[in-house]
Tab-separated table of C-alpha atoms in Angstrom:
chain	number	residue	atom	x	y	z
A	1	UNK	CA	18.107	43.734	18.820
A	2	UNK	CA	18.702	46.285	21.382
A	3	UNK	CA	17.002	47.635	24.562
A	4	UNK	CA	15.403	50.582	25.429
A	5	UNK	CA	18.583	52.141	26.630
A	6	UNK	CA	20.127	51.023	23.460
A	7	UNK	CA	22.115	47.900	24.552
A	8	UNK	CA	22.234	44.657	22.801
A	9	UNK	CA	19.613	41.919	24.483
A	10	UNK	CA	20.305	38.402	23.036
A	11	UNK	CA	17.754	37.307	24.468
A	12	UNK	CA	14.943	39.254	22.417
A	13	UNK	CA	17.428	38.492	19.554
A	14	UNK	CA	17.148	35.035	19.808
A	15	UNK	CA	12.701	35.666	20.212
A	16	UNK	CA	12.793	37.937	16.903
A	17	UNK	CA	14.690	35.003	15.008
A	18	UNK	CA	12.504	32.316	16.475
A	19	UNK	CA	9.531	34.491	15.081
A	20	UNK	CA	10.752	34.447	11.812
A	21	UNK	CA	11.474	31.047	11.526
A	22	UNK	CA	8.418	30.158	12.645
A	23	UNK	CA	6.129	32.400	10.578
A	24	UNK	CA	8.640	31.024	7.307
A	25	UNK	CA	7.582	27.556	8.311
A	26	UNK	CA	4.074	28.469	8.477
A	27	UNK	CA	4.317	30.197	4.965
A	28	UNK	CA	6.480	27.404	3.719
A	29	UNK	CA	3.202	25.239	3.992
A	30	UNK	CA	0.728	27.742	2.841
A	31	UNK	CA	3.096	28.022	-0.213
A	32	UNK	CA	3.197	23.768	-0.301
A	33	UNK	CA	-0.709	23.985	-0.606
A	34	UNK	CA	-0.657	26.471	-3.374
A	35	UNK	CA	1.660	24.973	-5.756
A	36	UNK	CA	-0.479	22.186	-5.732
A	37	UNK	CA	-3.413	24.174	-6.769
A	38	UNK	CA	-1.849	27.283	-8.916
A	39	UNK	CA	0.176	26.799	-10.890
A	40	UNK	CA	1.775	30.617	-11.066
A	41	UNK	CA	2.562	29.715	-7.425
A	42	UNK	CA	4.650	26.752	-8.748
A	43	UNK	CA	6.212	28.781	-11.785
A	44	UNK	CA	6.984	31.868	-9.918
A	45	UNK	CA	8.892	30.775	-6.612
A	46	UNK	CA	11.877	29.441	-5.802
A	47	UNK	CA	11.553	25.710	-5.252
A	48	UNK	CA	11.269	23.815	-1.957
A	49	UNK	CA	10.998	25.849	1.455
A	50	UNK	CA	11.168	29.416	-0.225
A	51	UNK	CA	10.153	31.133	2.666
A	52	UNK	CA	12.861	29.397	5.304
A	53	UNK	CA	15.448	29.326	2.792
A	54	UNK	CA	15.258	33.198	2.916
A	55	UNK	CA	15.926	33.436	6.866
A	56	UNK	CA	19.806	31.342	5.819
A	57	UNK	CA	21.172	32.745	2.673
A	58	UNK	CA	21.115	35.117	-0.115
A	59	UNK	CA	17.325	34.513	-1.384
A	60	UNK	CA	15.516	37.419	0.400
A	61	UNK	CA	16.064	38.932	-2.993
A	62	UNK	CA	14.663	36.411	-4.966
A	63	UNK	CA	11.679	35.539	-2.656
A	64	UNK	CA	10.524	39.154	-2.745
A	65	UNK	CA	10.705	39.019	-6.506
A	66	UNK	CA	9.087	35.963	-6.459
A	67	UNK	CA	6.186	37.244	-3.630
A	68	UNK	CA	5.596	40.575	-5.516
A	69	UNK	CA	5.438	38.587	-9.192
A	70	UNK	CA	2.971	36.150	-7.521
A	71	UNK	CA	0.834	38.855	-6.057
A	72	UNK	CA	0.635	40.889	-9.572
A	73	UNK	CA	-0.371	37.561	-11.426
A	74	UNK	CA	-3.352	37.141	-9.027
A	75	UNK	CA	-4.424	40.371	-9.237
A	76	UNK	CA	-4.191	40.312	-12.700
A	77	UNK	CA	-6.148	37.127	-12.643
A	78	UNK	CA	-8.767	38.100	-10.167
A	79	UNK	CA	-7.662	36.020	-7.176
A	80	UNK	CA	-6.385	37.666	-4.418
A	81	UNK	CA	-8.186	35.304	-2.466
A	82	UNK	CA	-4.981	32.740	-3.401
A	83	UNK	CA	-2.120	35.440	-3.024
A	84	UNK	CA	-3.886	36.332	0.454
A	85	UNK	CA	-3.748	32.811	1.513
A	86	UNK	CA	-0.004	32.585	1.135
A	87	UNK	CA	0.080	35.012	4.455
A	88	UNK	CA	-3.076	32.957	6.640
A	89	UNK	CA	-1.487	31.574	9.943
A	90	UNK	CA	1.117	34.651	9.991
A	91	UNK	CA	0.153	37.304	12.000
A	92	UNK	CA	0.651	37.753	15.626
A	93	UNK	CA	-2.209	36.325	16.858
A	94	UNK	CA	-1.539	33.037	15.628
A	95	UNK	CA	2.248	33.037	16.227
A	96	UNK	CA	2.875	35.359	19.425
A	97	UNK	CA	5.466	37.943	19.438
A	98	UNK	CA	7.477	36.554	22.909
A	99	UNK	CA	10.009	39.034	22.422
């Protein structure tokens, strides 16, 4: 990440990363929760800590395939109210931007 004048700053580098792992974690276990009770949630994404997994190799592919397939099945379905929950405890009010 770089400064206003353009340079590289580590330091908000290192905040941006921290952010994401922390909102994957948070996802991770909305995702746990919903497997157990949906089973397109199950079917549809990767197993075990999708969302993390994503931040350290190759599966930001498949976990956007996976989050846009899961979000037409509940639409289809009617329950937006699930697909929605995947995302509760993200935003930056519940995990502060510190960079």
């Amino acid at each position: 990440m770089n400064t206003s004048d353009g340079r590289y700053d580590p330091a908000r580098d290192a905040a941006a990363l921290t952010h994401e792992a922390a909102v994957a974690r948070v996802q991770d276990a909305n995702l746990a929760q919903l497997r157990r009770e949906d089973e397109d949630a199950d079917r549809l994404f990767p197993p075990g800590p999708a969302f993390t997994d994503a931040l350290v190799d190759d599966a930001m592919r498949r976990i956007g395939v996976a989050t846009e397939a899961y979000g037409t099945a509940k639409h289809a379905a009617g329950r937006m109210d699930l697909f929605h929950r995947l995302f509760e405890g993200t935003g930056d009010d519940d995990i502060p931007w510190t960079g």
